[in-house]
mmCIF file of C-alpha atoms in Angstrom:
data_model
loop_
_atom_site.group_PDB
_atom_site.id
_atom_site.type_symbol
_atom_site.label_atom_id
_atom_site.label_comp_id
_atom_site.label_asym_id
_atom_site.label_seq_id
_atom_site.Cartn_x
_atom_site.Cartn_y
_atom_site.Cartn_z
ATOM 1 C CA ALA W 9 -0.022 -0.019 -0.023
ATOM 2 C CA GLN W 10 1.019 3.552 -0.544
ATOM 3 C CA THR W 11 2.271 5.490 2.298
ATOM 4 C CA VAL W 12 2.719 9.218 2.701
ATOM 5 C CA THR W 13 5.032 10.521 5.234
ATOM 6 C CA GLN W 14 5.464 14.011 6.640
ATOM 7 C CA SER W 15 8.387 14.184 9.133
ATOM 8 C CA GLN W 16 7.691 17.589 10.613
ATOM 9 C CA PRO W 17 4.735 17.600 13.107
ATOM 10 C CA GLU W 18 5.384 21.406 13.487
ATOM 11 C CA MET W 19 7.102 24.093 11.830
ATOM 12 C CA SER W 20 7.159 28.038 12.341
ATOM 13 C CA VAL W 21 8.130 30.860 10.108
ATOM 14 C CA GLN W 22 8.514 34.309 10.482
ATOM 15 C CA GLU W 23 6.165 36.535 8.563
ATOM 16 C CA ALA W 24 7.404 37.227 5.148
ATOM 17 C CA GLU W 25 9.919 34.675 5.180
ATOM 18 C CA THR W 26 10.101 31.377 3.341
ATOM 19 C CA VAL W 27 9.320 27.882 4.777
ATOM 20 C CA THR W 28 9.544 24.445 3.316
ATOM 21 C CA LEU W 29 7.348 21.433 4.349
ATOM 22 C CA SER W 30 8.579 18.109 3.441
ATOM 23 C CA CYS W 31 6.721 15.182 2.303
ATOM 24 C CA THR W 32 7.930 11.749 1.047
ATOM 25 C CA TYR W 33 5.683 8.924 -0.420
ATOM 26 C CA ASP W 34 6.162 5.172 -1.270
ATOM 27 C CA THR W 35 4.651 3.727 -4.360
ATOM 28 C CA SER W 36 5.347 1.349 -7.094
ATOM 29 C CA GLU W 37 2.972 3.141 -9.517
ATOM 30 C CA SER W 38 4.126 5.290 -12.276
ATOM 31 C CA ASP W 39 1.016 7.436 -12.671
ATOM 32 C CA TYR W 40 -0.385 9.333 -9.952
ATOM 33 C CA TYR W 41 -1.144 12.718 -8.445
ATOM 34 C CA LEU W 42 0.202 14.500 -5.471
ATOM 35 C CA PHE W 43 -1.528 17.308 -3.614
ATOM 36 C CA TRP W 44 -1.007 19.565 -0.711
ATOM 37 C CA TYR W 45 -4.096 20.633 1.451
ATOM 38 C CA LYS W 46 -4.262 23.213 3.934
ATOM 39 C CA GLN W 47 -6.572 22.869 6.842
ATOM 40 C CA PRO W 48 -7.199 26.097 8.846
ATOM 41 C CA PRO W 49 -8.906 26.248 12.338
ATOM 42 C CA SER W 50 -12.373 26.205 10.597
ATOM 43 C CA ARG W 51 -11.352 22.636 9.474
ATOM 44 C CA GLN W 52 -12.236 23.182 5.861
ATOM 45 C CA MET W 53 -9.792 21.312 3.757
ATOM 46 C CA ILE W 54 -8.562 23.650 1.023
ATOM 47 C CA LEU W 55 -6.522 22.371 -2.182
ATOM 48 C CA VAL W 56 -3.013 24.484 -2.078
ATOM 49 C CA ILE W 57 -1.370 22.917 -4.996
ATOM 50 C CA ARG W 58 -1.245 19.597 -7.130
ATOM 51 C CA GLN W 59 1.183 17.874 -9.265
ATOM 52 C CA GLU W 60 0.705 15.048 -12.097
ATOM 53 C CA ALA W 61 3.567 12.702 -11.744
ATOM 54 C CA TYR W 62 3.964 12.600 -15.414
ATOM 55 C CA LYS W 63 4.999 16.277 -15.441
ATOM 56 C CA GLN W 64 8.573 17.120 -14.867
ATOM 57 C CA GLN W 65 7.883 20.831 -14.445
ATOM 58 C CA ASN W 66 7.122 21.697 -10.707
ATOM 59 C CA ALA W 67 3.840 23.219 -9.830
ATOM 60 C CA THR W 68 3.429 26.743 -8.699
ATOM 61 C CA GLU W 69 0.405 28.638 -7.550
ATOM 62 C CA ASN W 70 1.409 32.205 -6.765
ATOM 63 C CA ARG W 71 3.289 32.299 -3.422
ATOM 64 C CA PHE W 72 3.167 28.288 -3.157
ATOM 65 C CA SER W 73 5.368 26.012 -5.147
ATOM 66 C CA VAL W 74 6.672 22.404 -4.946
ATOM 67 C CA ASN W 75 9.752 20.707 -5.315
ATOM 68 C CA PHE W 76 8.975 17.350 -6.967
ATOM 69 C CA GLN W 77 11.688 14.663 -7.137
ATOM 70 C CA LYS W 78 9.967 11.574 -8.533
ATOM 71 C CA ALA W 79 13.057 9.326 -8.214
ATOM 72 C CA ALA W 80 13.583 10.237 -4.844
ATOM 73 C CA LYS W 81 9.820 10.185 -4.094
ATOM 74 C CA SER W 82 9.773 13.476 -2.580
ATOM 75 C CA PHE W 83 7.314 16.112 -2.698
ATOM 76 C CA SER W 84 8.029 19.331 -0.794
ATOM 77 C CA LEU W 85 5.987 22.582 -0.362
ATOM 78 C CA LYS W 86 7.634 25.911 -0.289
ATOM 79 C CA ILE W 87 5.589 28.912 1.076
ATOM 80 C CA SER W 88 7.233 32.273 -0.006
ATOM 81 C CA ASP W 89 6.481 35.396 1.766
ATOM 82 C CA SER W 90 4.677 33.796 4.323
ATOM 83 C CA GLN W 91 1.343 35.548 5.763
ATOM 84 C CA LEU W 92 -0.501 35.194 8.852
ATOM 85 C CA GLY W 93 -3.247 33.603 7.205
ATOM 86 C CA ASP W 94 -0.922 30.679 6.103
ATOM 87 C CA ALA W 95 -1.082 29.447 9.572
ATOM 88 C CA ALA W 96 -2.893 26.037 9.410
ATOM 89 C CA MET W 97 -2.271 22.210 9.297
ATOM 90 C CA TYR W 98 -1.019 21.206 5.991
ATOM 91 C CA PHE W 99 -1.533 17.693 4.568
ATOM 92 C CA CYS W 100 0.340 16.040 1.862
ATOM 93 C CA ALA W 101 -1.773 13.521 -0.090
ATOM 94 C CA TYR W 102 -1.073 10.887 -2.818
ATOM 95 C CA ARG W 103 -3.859 9.833 -5.455
ATOM 96 C CA SER W 104 -3.211 6.491 -6.957
ATOM 97 C CA GLY W 105 -4.398 5.676 -10.413
ATOM 98 C CA GLY W 106 -7.334 3.925 -8.958
ATOM 99 C CA ASN W 107 -8.534 7.119 -7.341
ATOM 100 C CA GLN W 108 -7.371 5.866 -3.771
ATOM 101 C CA PHE W 109 -6.145 8.923 -1.701
ATOM 102 C CA TYR W 110 -3.613 8.534 1.008
ATOM 103 C CA PHE W 111 -2.699 11.399 3.420
ATOM 104 C CA GLY W 112 0.215 12.274 5.524
ATOM 105 C CA THR W 113 -0.046 12.949 9.233
ATOM 106 C CA GLY W 114 0.213 16.669 8.637
ATOM 107 C CA THR W 115 2.545 19.550 9.541
ATOM 108 C CA SER W 116 1.276 22.349 11.799
ATOM 109 C CA LEU W 117 2.601 25.687 10.721
ATOM 110 C CA THR W 118 2.798 28.699 12.823
ATOM 111 C CA VAL W 119 3.370 32.147 11.342
ATOM 112 C CA ILE W 120 5.203 34.378 13.653
ATOM 113 C CA PRO W 121 4.181 38.120 13.132
ATOM 114 C CA GLY A 21 -14.250 26.159 -8.077
ATOM 115 C CA ALA A 22 -16.651 23.032 -7.435
ATOM 116 C CA VAL A 23 -18.385 23.192 -4.273
ATOM 117 C CA VAL A 24 -19.306 20.407 -1.825
ATOM 118 C CA SER A 25 -21.777 21.158 1.051
ATOM 119 C CA GLN A 26 -22.239 19.039 3.984
ATOM 120 C CA HIS A 27 -25.244 19.025 6.504
ATOM 121 C CA PRO A 28 -25.465 19.310 9.420
ATOM 122 C CA SER A 29 -22.402 21.254 10.378
ATOM 123 C CA ARG A 30 -22.992 20.365 14.040
ATOM 124 C CA VAL A 31 -25.012 17.713 15.757
ATOM 125 C CA ILE A 32 -25.513 16.591 19.260
ATOM 126 C CA CYS A 33 -27.348 13.302 19.854
ATOM 127 C CA LYS A 34 -28.141 11.003 22.743
ATOM 128 C CA SER A 35 -26.612 7.611 22.853
ATOM 129 C CA GLY A 36 -28.311 4.929 20.865
ATOM 130 C CA THR A 37 -29.738 7.089 18.403
ATOM 131 C CA SER A 38 -29.109 7.404 14.737
ATOM 132 C CA VAL A 39 -27.773 10.603 13.032
ATOM 133 C CA LYS A 40 -27.597 10.966 9.277
ATOM 134 C CA ILE A 41 -25.156 13.264 7.495
ATOM 135 C CA GLU A 42 -25.583 14.605 3.989
ATOM 136 C CA CYS A 43 -22.866 15.362 1.551
ATOM 137 C CA ARG A 44 -23.828 17.189 -1.794
ATOM 138 C CA SER A 45 -21.690 18.221 -4.704
ATOM 139 C CA LEU A 46 -23.443 21.548 -5.815
ATOM 140 C CA ASP A 47 -22.123 22.103 -9.261
ATOM 141 C CA PHE A 48 -20.934 19.068 -10.592
ATOM 142 C CA GLN A 49 -21.680 15.340 -10.623
ATOM 143 C CA ALA A 50 -19.682 13.001 -8.470
ATOM 144 C CA THR A 51 -19.765 9.153 -9.141
ATOM 145 C CA THR A 52 -17.328 8.879 -6.247
ATOM 146 C CA MET A 53 -17.471 10.420 -2.724
ATOM 147 C CA PHE A 54 -15.246 9.690 0.286
ATOM 148 C CA TRP A 55 -16.044 9.699 3.905
ATOM 149 C CA TYR A 56 -13.456 10.527 6.526
ATOM 150 C CA ARG A 57 -13.176 10.862 10.131
ATOM 151 C CA GLN A 58 -10.831 13.060 11.781
ATOM 152 C CA PHE A 59 -9.730 13.118 15.517
ATOM 153 C CA PRO A 60 -8.459 16.371 16.946
ATOM 154 C CA LYS A 61 -4.768 17.264 15.769
ATOM 155 C CA GLN A 62 -4.630 14.184 13.626
ATOM 156 C CA SER A 63 -4.990 13.401 9.887
ATOM 157 C CA LEU A 64 -7.990 12.306 7.901
ATOM 158 C CA MET A 65 -8.781 8.588 8.245
ATOM 159 C CA LEU A 66 -10.613 7.231 5.191
ATOM 160 C CA MET A 67 -13.713 5.370 6.536
ATOM 161 C CA ALA A 68 -15.406 4.478 3.027
ATOM 162 C CA THR A 69 -15.476 5.089 -0.673
ATOM 163 C CA SER A 70 -19.082 5.683 -2.032
ATOM 164 C CA ASN A 71 -19.867 5.017 -5.512
ATOM 165 C CA GLU A 72 -23.006 6.002 -7.115
ATOM 166 C CA GLY A 73 -25.493 3.129 -7.577
ATOM 167 C CA SER A 74 -23.315 0.489 -5.946
ATOM 168 C CA LYS A 75 -22.360 -0.503 -2.523
ATOM 169 C CA ALA A 76 -19.895 1.483 -0.543
ATOM 170 C CA THR A 77 -16.370 0.192 -0.176
ATOM 171 C CA TYR A 78 -15.332 0.306 3.594
ATOM 172 C CA GLU A 79 -11.749 0.405 4.926
ATOM 173 C CA GLN A 80 -10.557 -2.315 7.178
ATOM 174 C CA GLY A 81 -11.940 -1.919 10.801
ATOM 175 C CA VAL A 82 -14.869 0.271 9.950
ATOM 176 C CA GLU A 83 -18.006 -1.286 10.833
ATOM 177 C CA LYS A 84 -20.532 -1.333 7.796
ATOM 178 C CA ASP A 85 -23.577 -2.045 9.944
ATOM 179 C CA LYS A 86 -22.750 1.094 12.140
ATOM 180 C CA PHE A 87 -21.639 3.505 9.329
ATOM 181 C CA LEU A 88 -24.315 3.291 6.704
ATOM 182 C CA ILE A 89 -23.552 4.907 3.533
ATOM 183 C CA ASN A 90 -25.790 5.719 0.516
ATOM 184 C CA HIS A 91 -24.985 7.251 -2.702
ATOM 185 C CA ALA A 92 -28.211 7.392 -4.390
ATOM 186 C CA SER A 93 -27.585 10.100 -6.984
ATOM 187 C CA LEU A 94 -24.567 11.713 -8.663
ATOM 188 C CA THR A 95 -24.820 14.616 -6.251
ATOM 189 C CA LEU A 96 -25.647 13.112 -2.777
ATOM 190 C CA SER A 97 -24.159 10.787 -0.555
ATOM 191 C CA THR A 98 -25.349 10.020 3.024
ATOM 192 C CA LEU A 99 -23.512 8.550 6.141
ATOM 193 C CA THR A 100 -25.845 7.289 8.874
ATOM 194 C CA VAL A 101 -24.315 6.593 12.105
ATOM 195 C CA THR A 102 -26.479 3.819 13.593
ATOM 196 C CA SER A 103 -26.957 3.548 17.397
ATOM 197 C CA ALA A 104 -24.227 6.094 18.181
ATOM 198 C CA HIS A 105 -22.295 6.021 21.079
ATOM 199 C CA PRO A 106 -19.939 8.488 22.909
ATOM 200 C CA GLU A 107 -16.915 6.857 21.037
ATOM 201 C CA ASP A 108 -18.311 7.862 17.812
ATOM 202 C CA SER A 109 -18.168 11.459 18.673
ATOM 203 C CA SER A 110 -15.497 12.960 15.946
ATOM 204 C CA PHE A 111 -15.266 15.191 13.005
ATOM 205 C CA TYR A 112 -16.706 13.591 9.872
ATOM 206 C CA ILE A 113 -15.737 15.077 6.415
ATOM 207 C CA CYS A 114 -16.827 13.957 3.240
ATOM 208 C CA SER A 115 -15.391 14.772 -0.178
ATOM 209 C CA ALA A 116 -16.621 14.413 -3.874
ATOM 210 C CA LEU A 117 -14.185 13.451 -6.714
ATOM 211 C CA GLY A 118 -14.256 15.632 -9.815
ATOM 212 C CA TYR A 119 -11.806 16.742 -12.246
ATOM 213 C CA ASN A 120 -9.019 14.585 -10.899
ATOM 214 C CA GLU A 121 -9.199 16.188 -7.443
ATOM 215 C CA GLN A 122 -11.250 15.973 -4.337
ATOM 216 C CA PHE A 123 -13.406 18.688 -3.300
ATOM 217 C CA PHE A 124 -14.200 18.541 0.585
ATOM 218 C CA GLY A 125 -17.179 19.401 2.430
ATOM 219 C CA PRO A 126 -16.815 21.715 5.701
ATOM 220 C CA GLY A 127 -17.160 18.745 7.999
ATOM 221 C CA THR A 128 -19.760 17.667 10.542
ATOM 222 C CA ARG A 129 -19.146 17.851 14.287
ATOM 223 C CA LEU A 130 -20.837 14.911 15.933
ATOM 224 C CA THR A 131 -21.298 14.792 19.701
ATOM 225 C CA VAL A 132 -22.869 11.680 21.272
ATOM 226 C CA LEU A 133 -23.919 12.355 24.958
#
């Protein structure tokens, strides 16, 4: 079975600085999707960014970008110019070709004013 | 973007009663919906995958007779917690699969007294 590992239970970043959240996964598939979700205190899951495994180019969404290393099975999230509203739980997720989703244990991000 | 609603957002019930939670995809059709359970400060735990017109697929350890799932239409899936007990108190989240990603409902806080 696929597993998703987030080794940082908690992270903090100074406002306006950059932070990187790490995620690794284990799979034998070649075709899959990877996602980062944000869960603020409201607990509504919000999609931050997604990456198709067949694409070599790293996905970017405004201040959010990923470093996708397929061979290393690594999928880190970089948040630039951190804002107070970025404070939340961040979950890395893997979607298999069979539409099964697997979530990491999450990283709690604190933004320090 | 695609919107998923979940109702009720919060419910309190007595032990032994049944509670139904509805999950609707408002602006797209979803043949597949997922039900998750989330404990405080933990990740999402997949309970079952709901497919329109067929029986739900439950994850190992999830009691089918206790957590009844019905996906009667392309926009509605329901989760019924039967004979609820205090240990069923949790945050329940549904999601709908569309456009190669999951769209999450806002969650339901269930408290069983």
